[in-house]
Structures are given as structure tokens and as C-alpha cells.
Coordinates of C-alpha atoms in Angstrom, one line a residue:
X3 CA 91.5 117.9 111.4
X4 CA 94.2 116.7 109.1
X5 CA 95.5 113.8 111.3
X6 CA 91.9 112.3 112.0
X7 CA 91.3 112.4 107.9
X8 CA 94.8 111.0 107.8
X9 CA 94.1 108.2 110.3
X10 CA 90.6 107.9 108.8
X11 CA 92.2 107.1 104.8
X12 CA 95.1 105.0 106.5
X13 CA 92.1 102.8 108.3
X14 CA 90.0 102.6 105.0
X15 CA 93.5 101.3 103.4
X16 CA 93.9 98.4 106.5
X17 CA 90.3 97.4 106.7
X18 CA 88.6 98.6 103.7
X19 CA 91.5 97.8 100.6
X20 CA 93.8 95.2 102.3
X21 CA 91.3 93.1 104.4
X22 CA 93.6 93.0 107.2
X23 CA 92.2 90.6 110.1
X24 CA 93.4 90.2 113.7
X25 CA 96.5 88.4 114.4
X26 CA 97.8 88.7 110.7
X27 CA 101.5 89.7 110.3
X28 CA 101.5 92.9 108.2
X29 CA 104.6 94.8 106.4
X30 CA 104.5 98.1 105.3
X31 CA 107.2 98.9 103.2
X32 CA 108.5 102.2 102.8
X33 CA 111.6 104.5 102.1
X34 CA 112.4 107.2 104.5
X35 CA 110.4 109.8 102.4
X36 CA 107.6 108.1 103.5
X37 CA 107.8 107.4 106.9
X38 CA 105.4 109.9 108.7
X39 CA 102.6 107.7 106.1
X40 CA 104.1 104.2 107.6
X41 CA 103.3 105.9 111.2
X42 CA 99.4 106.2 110.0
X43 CA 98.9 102.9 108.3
X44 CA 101.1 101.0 111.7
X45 CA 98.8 102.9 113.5
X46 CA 95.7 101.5 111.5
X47 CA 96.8 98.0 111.3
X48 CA 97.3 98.1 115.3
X49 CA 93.7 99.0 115.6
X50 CA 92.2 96.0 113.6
X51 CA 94.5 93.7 116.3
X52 CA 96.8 92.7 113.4
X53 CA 100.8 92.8 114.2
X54 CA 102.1 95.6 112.2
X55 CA 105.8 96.0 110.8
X56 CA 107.5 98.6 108.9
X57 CA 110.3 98.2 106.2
X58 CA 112.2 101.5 105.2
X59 CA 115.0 101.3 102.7
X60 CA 116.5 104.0 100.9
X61 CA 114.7 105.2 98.1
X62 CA 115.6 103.2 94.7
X63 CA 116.4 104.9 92.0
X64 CA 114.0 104.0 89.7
X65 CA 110.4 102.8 89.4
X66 CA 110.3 98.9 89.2
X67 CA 113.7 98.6 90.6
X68 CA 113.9 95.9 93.4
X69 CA 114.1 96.3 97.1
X70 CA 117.2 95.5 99.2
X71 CA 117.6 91.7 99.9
X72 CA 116.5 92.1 103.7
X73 CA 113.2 93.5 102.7
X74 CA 112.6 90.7 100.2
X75 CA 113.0 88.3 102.9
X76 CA 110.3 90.2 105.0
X77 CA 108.2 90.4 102.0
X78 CA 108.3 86.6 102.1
X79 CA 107.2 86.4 105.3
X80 CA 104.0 88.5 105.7
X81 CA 100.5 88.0 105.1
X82 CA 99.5 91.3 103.6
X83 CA 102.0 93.9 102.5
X84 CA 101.7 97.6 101.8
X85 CA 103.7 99.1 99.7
X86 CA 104.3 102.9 99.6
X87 CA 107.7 104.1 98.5
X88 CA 108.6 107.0 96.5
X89 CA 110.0 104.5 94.0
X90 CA 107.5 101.9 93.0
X91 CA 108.2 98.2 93.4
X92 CA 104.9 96.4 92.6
X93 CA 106.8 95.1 89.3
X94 CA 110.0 93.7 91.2
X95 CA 110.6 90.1 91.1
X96 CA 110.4 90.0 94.8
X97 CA 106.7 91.4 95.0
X98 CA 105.9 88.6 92.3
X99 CA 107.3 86.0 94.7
X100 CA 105.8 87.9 97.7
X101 CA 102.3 86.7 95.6
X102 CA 103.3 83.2 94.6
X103 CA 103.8 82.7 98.6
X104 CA 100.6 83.8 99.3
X105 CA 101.0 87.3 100.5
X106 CA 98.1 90.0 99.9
X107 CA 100.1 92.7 97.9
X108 CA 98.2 96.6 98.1
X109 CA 100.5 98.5 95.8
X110 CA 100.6 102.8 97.1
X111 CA 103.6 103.8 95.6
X112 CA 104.5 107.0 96.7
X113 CA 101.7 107.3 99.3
X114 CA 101.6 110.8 100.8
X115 CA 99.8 112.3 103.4
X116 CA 97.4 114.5 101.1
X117 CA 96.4 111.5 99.4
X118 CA 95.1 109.7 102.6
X119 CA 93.0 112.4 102.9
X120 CA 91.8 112.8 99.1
X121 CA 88.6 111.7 97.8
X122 CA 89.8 108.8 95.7
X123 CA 90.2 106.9 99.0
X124 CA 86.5 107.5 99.9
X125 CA 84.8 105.2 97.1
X126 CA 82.4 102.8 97.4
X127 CA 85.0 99.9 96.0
X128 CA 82.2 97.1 96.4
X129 CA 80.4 99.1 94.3
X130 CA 83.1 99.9 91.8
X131 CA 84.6 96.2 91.7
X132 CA 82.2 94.4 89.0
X133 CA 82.7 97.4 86.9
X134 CA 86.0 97.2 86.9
X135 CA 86.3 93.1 86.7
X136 CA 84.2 93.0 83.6
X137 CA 86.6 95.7 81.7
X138 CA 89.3 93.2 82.3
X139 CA 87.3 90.7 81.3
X140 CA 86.5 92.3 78.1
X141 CA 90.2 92.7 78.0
X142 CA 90.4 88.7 78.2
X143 CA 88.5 87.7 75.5
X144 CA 89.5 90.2 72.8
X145 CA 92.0 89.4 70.0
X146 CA 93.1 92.8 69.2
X147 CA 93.0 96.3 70.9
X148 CA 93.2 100.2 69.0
X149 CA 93.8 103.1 70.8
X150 CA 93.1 106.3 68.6
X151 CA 92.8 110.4 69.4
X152 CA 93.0 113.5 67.8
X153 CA 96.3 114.5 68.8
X154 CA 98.1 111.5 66.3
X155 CA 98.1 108.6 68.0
X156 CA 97.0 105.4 66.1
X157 CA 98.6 102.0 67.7
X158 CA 97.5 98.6 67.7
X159 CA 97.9 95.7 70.4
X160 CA 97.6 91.8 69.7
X161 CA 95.8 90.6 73.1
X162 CA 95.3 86.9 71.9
X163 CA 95.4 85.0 74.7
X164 CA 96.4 87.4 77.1
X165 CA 94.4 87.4 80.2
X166 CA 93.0 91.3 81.9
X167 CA 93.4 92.4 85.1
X168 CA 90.6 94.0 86.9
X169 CA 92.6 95.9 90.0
X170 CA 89.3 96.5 92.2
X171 CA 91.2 98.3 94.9
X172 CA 90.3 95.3 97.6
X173 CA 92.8 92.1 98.4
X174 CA 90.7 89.5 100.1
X175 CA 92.7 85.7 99.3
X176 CA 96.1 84.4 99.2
X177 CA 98.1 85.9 96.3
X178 CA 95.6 88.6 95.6
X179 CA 97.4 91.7 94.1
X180 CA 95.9 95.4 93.5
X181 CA 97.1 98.5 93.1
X182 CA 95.1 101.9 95.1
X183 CA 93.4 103.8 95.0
X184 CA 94.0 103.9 91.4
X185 CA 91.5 101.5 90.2
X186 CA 92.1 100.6 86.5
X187 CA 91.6 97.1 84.2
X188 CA 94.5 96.4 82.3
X189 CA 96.1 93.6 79.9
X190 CA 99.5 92.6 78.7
X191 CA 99.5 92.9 74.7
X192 CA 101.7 90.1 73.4
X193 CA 105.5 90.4 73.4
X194 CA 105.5 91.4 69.4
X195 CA 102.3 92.4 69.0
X196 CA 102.1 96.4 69.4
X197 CA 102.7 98.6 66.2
X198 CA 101.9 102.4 65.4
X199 CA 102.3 105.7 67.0
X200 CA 101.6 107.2 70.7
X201 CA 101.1 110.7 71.5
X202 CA 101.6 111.1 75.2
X203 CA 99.8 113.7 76.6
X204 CA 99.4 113.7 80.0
X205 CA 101.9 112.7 82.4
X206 CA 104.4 110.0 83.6
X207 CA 103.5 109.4 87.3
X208 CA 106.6 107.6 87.6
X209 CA 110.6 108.2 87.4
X210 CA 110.0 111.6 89.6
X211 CA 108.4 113.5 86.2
X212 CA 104.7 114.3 86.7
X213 CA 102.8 116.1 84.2
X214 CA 104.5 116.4 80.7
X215 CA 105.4 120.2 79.7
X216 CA 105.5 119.0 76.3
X217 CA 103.9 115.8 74.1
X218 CA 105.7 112.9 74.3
X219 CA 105.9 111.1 70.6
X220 CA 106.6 107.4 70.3
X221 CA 106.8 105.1 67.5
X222 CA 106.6 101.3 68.0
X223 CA 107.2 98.4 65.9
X224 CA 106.9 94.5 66.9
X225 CA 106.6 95.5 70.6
X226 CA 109.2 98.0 71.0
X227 CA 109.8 101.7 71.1
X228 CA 112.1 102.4 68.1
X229 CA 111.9 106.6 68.4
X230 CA 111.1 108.8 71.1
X231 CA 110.6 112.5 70.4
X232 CA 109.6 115.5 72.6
X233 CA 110.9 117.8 75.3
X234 CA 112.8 117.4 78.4
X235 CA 110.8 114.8 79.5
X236 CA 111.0 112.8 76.5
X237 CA 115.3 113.1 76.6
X238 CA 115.0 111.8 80.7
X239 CA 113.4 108.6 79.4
X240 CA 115.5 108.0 76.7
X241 CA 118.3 108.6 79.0
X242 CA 116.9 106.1 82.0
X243 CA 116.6 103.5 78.7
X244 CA 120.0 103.8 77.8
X245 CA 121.4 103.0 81.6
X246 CA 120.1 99.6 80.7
X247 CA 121.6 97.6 78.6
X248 CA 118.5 95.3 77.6
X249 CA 116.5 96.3 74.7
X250 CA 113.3 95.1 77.1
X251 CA 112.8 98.0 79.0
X252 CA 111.5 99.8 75.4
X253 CA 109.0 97.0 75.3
X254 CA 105.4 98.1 75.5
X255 CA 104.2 95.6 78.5
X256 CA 100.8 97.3 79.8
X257 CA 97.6 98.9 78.1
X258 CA 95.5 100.3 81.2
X259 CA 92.3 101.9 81.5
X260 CA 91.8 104.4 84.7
X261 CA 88.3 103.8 86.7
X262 CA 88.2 105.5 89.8
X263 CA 85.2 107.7 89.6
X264 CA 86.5 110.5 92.3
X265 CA 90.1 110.6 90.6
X266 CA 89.1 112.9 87.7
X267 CA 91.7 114.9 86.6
X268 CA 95.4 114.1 86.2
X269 CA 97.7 115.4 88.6
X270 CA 100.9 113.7 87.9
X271 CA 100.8 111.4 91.0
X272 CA 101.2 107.6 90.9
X273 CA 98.3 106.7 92.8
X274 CA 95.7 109.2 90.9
X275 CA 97.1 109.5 87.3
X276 CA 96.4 105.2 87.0
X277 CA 93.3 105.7 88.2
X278 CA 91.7 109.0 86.8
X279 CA 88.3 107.9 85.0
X280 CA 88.4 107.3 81.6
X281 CA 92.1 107.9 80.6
X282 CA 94.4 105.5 79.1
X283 CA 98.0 104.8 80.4
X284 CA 100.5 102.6 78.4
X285 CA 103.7 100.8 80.7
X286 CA 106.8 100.2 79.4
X287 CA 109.1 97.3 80.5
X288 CA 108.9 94.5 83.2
X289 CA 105.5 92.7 82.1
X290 CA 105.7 89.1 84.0
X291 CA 103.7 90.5 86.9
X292 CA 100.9 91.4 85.1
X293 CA 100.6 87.9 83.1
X294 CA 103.4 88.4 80.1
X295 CA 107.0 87.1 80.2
X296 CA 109.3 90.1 80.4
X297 CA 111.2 90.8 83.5
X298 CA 113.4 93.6 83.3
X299 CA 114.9 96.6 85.8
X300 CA 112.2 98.7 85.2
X301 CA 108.5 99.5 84.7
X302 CA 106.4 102.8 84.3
X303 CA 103.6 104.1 82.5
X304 CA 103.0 107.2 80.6
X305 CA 98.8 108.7 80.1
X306 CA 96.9 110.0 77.8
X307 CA 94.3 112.9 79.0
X308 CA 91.7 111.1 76.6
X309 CA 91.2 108.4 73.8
X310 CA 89.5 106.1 71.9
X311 CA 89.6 102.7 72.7
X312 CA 88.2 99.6 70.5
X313 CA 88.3 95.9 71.2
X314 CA 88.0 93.9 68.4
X315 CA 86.6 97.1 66.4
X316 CA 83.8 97.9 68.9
X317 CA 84.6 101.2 70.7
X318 CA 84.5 100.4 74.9
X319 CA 85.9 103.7 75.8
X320 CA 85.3 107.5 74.3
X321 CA 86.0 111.1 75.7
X322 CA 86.8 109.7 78.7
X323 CA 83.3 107.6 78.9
X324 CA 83.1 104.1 79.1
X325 CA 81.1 102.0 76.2
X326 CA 80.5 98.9 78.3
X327 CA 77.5 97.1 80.0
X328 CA 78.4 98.3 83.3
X329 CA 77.9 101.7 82.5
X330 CA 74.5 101.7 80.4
X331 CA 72.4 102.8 82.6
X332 CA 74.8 105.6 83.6

């Protein structure tokens, strides 16, 4: 039964998320971790008559990093791509010119076999999209954001003029981007613009952490992380910072909102902890793919199990329920 719910999520991904229609030229690019989930989705992009290709490179190192020259090339070439590597490349200058070409871009990093057969795969996206479209819009047209909970945290984010993204989990036009099945609205803040303290308290689905054994504690002035306190997990990321020698990568570049109904509880996974409904995540580094002007090595995000989120000082998200039109009568 596992292989036919396997086949049945890899399909939903081709036809459902991607869009794929006959005779398109589709890459799927992997790492060799992944390459029993390449099989499924090859196998579901064969069966919508589409020409299906499969890229796997040795895993990078680290989240955002980009993909070997050869598989730029092929990204440059294709008219939808898939990408699921253990190592997440969404943010990598060559996905960004993948887009400008006119490539459909699904972003799956670290697509596993479980999670083509979890719920989160099976939502009505349709459904969900408007939702989802008018959070980023909301994102759009407000000057400033606050993000507040119990646990400490109290940070600001200047959003003038920064446009949201509503990721609907479907790519139907050239350039199209989304992530899945993590749907999620998120904005940019500008460059300077993000000031006050984070308590992370849920997990880094990126950099090969998972859930946090301990809180991670971050202060931030103008834009950038100036003190990082907290366990193990805390000293890895301070660590992977230091590799770099560009202050950028400490440069708060994403403030997300998760909005998957069926992904409700954090797991540590990439493709559920963006999504998980109602939770906040905040990324760090590389912000040029999602409308700022930071390019750097690396991009991840950290959550937060719950928060309080106001744009503009009117509260759109509390205890993990959205505060928006969309959700009125719910």
C-alpha cells in the first residue's frame, strides 16, 4: 500500500502542484539521498506524457548553497523543475535565473518518501490559494510588522514597500515559484529595518537540526543578528555563520507565516515546519529571491510554535489562528 500512496502524492506533486502538461521538458533535481523519491515523481511526470529528467548531485553542504554548474545549466533548460535535495536550493542564484528564464520552480527540499504519503499533500490547494494570496497581500501593503509571545520575544520589521509572497502550493505560468506542501505567505522586511529580540522555539528545518532541545535567543539590531544564545543548536549556527566571511548571512531576510491546514504540528522537517498552520518562521540570509537585495551562501529559517503577529498594530495572527477576512467565517 505504501508504493501506491507514494505514487498517488508523487502524481498530486506533477499534476496537482506543478501543472505539468504533455510534452513539457521536466527536471527533478535531487542528491543521491533522494533518489528512490526522483524514481516516484519520473514515474509521475511519465504518466502526464511530459519528458521527465533527473539531476542528482552530491548533497551540498548547506541549505541555500548552489548546485554544481552542470545542473545549473539543466535548470536553464527545463520548463518546470522539482526540487528535492536534502540540502535546499530554492534560494541559489541559479534557481532565481531558472525563474527569470521562465522555468516553473516547485521547491521540496528534502522530499522523503513518508511525506508523499502524508496528509499535507492531500489539500484542497484551490481552495487554500486565496487565503493564502490575501495574507501576502496584507503583507504588501503594510508599513511595519510586530511579532510578540510569551516566551520574550518582541521584534519589529519595516515592510515599506516590500512586496508579500503568497506560496499557494500550485505553479501554473512562466516564472511561477512555490514552495510545497508547505504553504505559507511571507515578505522580505527591509535590509535595516528589523530590531528587537527572538525567542526561537521550535525548530530549524534546515542545516540537518530539526526540533530545538533548547530555546534559541537572538538579538537584532538594523537588520542583523548581533547575539545568539542557547544550546547546541544555537553554537551550530553560530558556527555555520562564522564559515562565512560576509556579515549578510546574520541578516534577517524572511518573516513567514505557515498555512497548510493538515500540517499542524511541528516536526522538524523542511517541507511541514514552513507550512504548519499558524506558526511563524523567521529566515536568515540570501533574501534576493524573495523580493530584497541580499544574495549570500546561505538561507534557512528558524519557527516559532506560536505568536502574535500585528501589521500596522492590527493583530492578523493569534495562538496559532489567523485574524484575517479569509478566515471569518471559520
Amino acid at each position: 500500500m505504501s508504493l501506491v500512496e507514494e505514487i498517488e502524492g508523487a502524481r498530486i506533486i506533477a499534476d496537482r502542484i506543478a501543472n505539468v502538461q504533455p510534452d513539457e521538458h521536466v527536471l527533478i533535481v535531487g542528491d543521491w539521498r533522494s533518489d528512490e523519491v526522483t524514481e516516484r515523481l519520473a514515474t509521475a511526470v511519465h504518466t502526464l506524457d511530459a519528458e521527465a529528467s533527473v539531476a542528482l548531485m552530491a548533497p551540498r553542504e548547506y541549505d541555500g548553497n548552489e548546485p554544481p554548474e552542470t545542473v545549473a545549466a539543466a535548470m536553464g533548460e527545463a520548463d518546470v523543475i522539482i526540487l528535492v535535495p536534502t540540502r535546499a536550493i530554492a534560494h541559489s542564484a541559479a534557481a532565481s535565473q531558472a525563474l527569470e528564464e521562465g522555468a516553473r520552480v516547485v521547491a521540496m527540499g528534502k522530499l522523503s518518501l513518508e511525506k508523499l504519503r502524508a496528509d499535507g499533500l492531500r489539500v484542497d490547494f484551490e481552495e487554500l490559494a486565496p487565503k493564502v494570496r490575501e495574507m501576502g497581500d496584507l503583507f504588501s501593503s503594510a508599513e511595519t510588522a510586530r511579532l510578540t509571545a510569551p516566551n520574550g520575544t518582541d521584534v519589529t520589521f519595516a515592510l515599506g514597500g516590500r512586496e508579500g509572497n503568497g506560496l499557494t502550493c500550485t505553479v501554473s505560468e512562466p516564472g511561477d515559484f512555490t514552495v510545497a506542501y508547505c504553504a505559507e505567505a511571507n515578505v522580505t522586511p527591509v535590509a535595516e529595518g528589523t530590531n528587537g529580540w527572538i525567542v526561537f522555539d521550535g525548530s530549524i528545518p534546515n542545516l540537518g537540526i530539526g526540533m530545538l532541545e533548547d530555546d534559541i535567543v537572538v538579538e537584532i539590531e538594523d537588520g542583523s543578528v548581533t547575539s545568539i544564545d542557547g544550546g547546541q543548536e544555537a553554537r551550530k549556527v553560530e558556527r555555520i555563520w562564522a564559515e562565512y566571511d560576509d556579515p549578510a548571512v546574520r541578516q534577517a531576510a524572511e518573516l513567514a507565516v505557515g498555512m497548510n491546514p493538515k500540517c499542524t504540528e511541528l516536526d522538524g522537517g523542511f517541507i511541514n515546519d514552513h507550512g504548519v498552520f499558524g506558526t511563524v518562521h523567521v529566515g536568515f540570509g540570501t533574501s534576493s529571491n524573495l523580493g530584497g537585495e541580499t544574495r549570500t551562501p546561505l538561507h534557512f529559517d528558524i519557527t516559532l510554535q506560536s505568536a502574535t503577529l500585528e501589521l500596522d498594530g492590527e493583530t492578523v495572527l493569534e495562538d496559532r489562528e489567523f485574524k484575517i477576512p479569509a478566515f471569518a467565517d471559520q
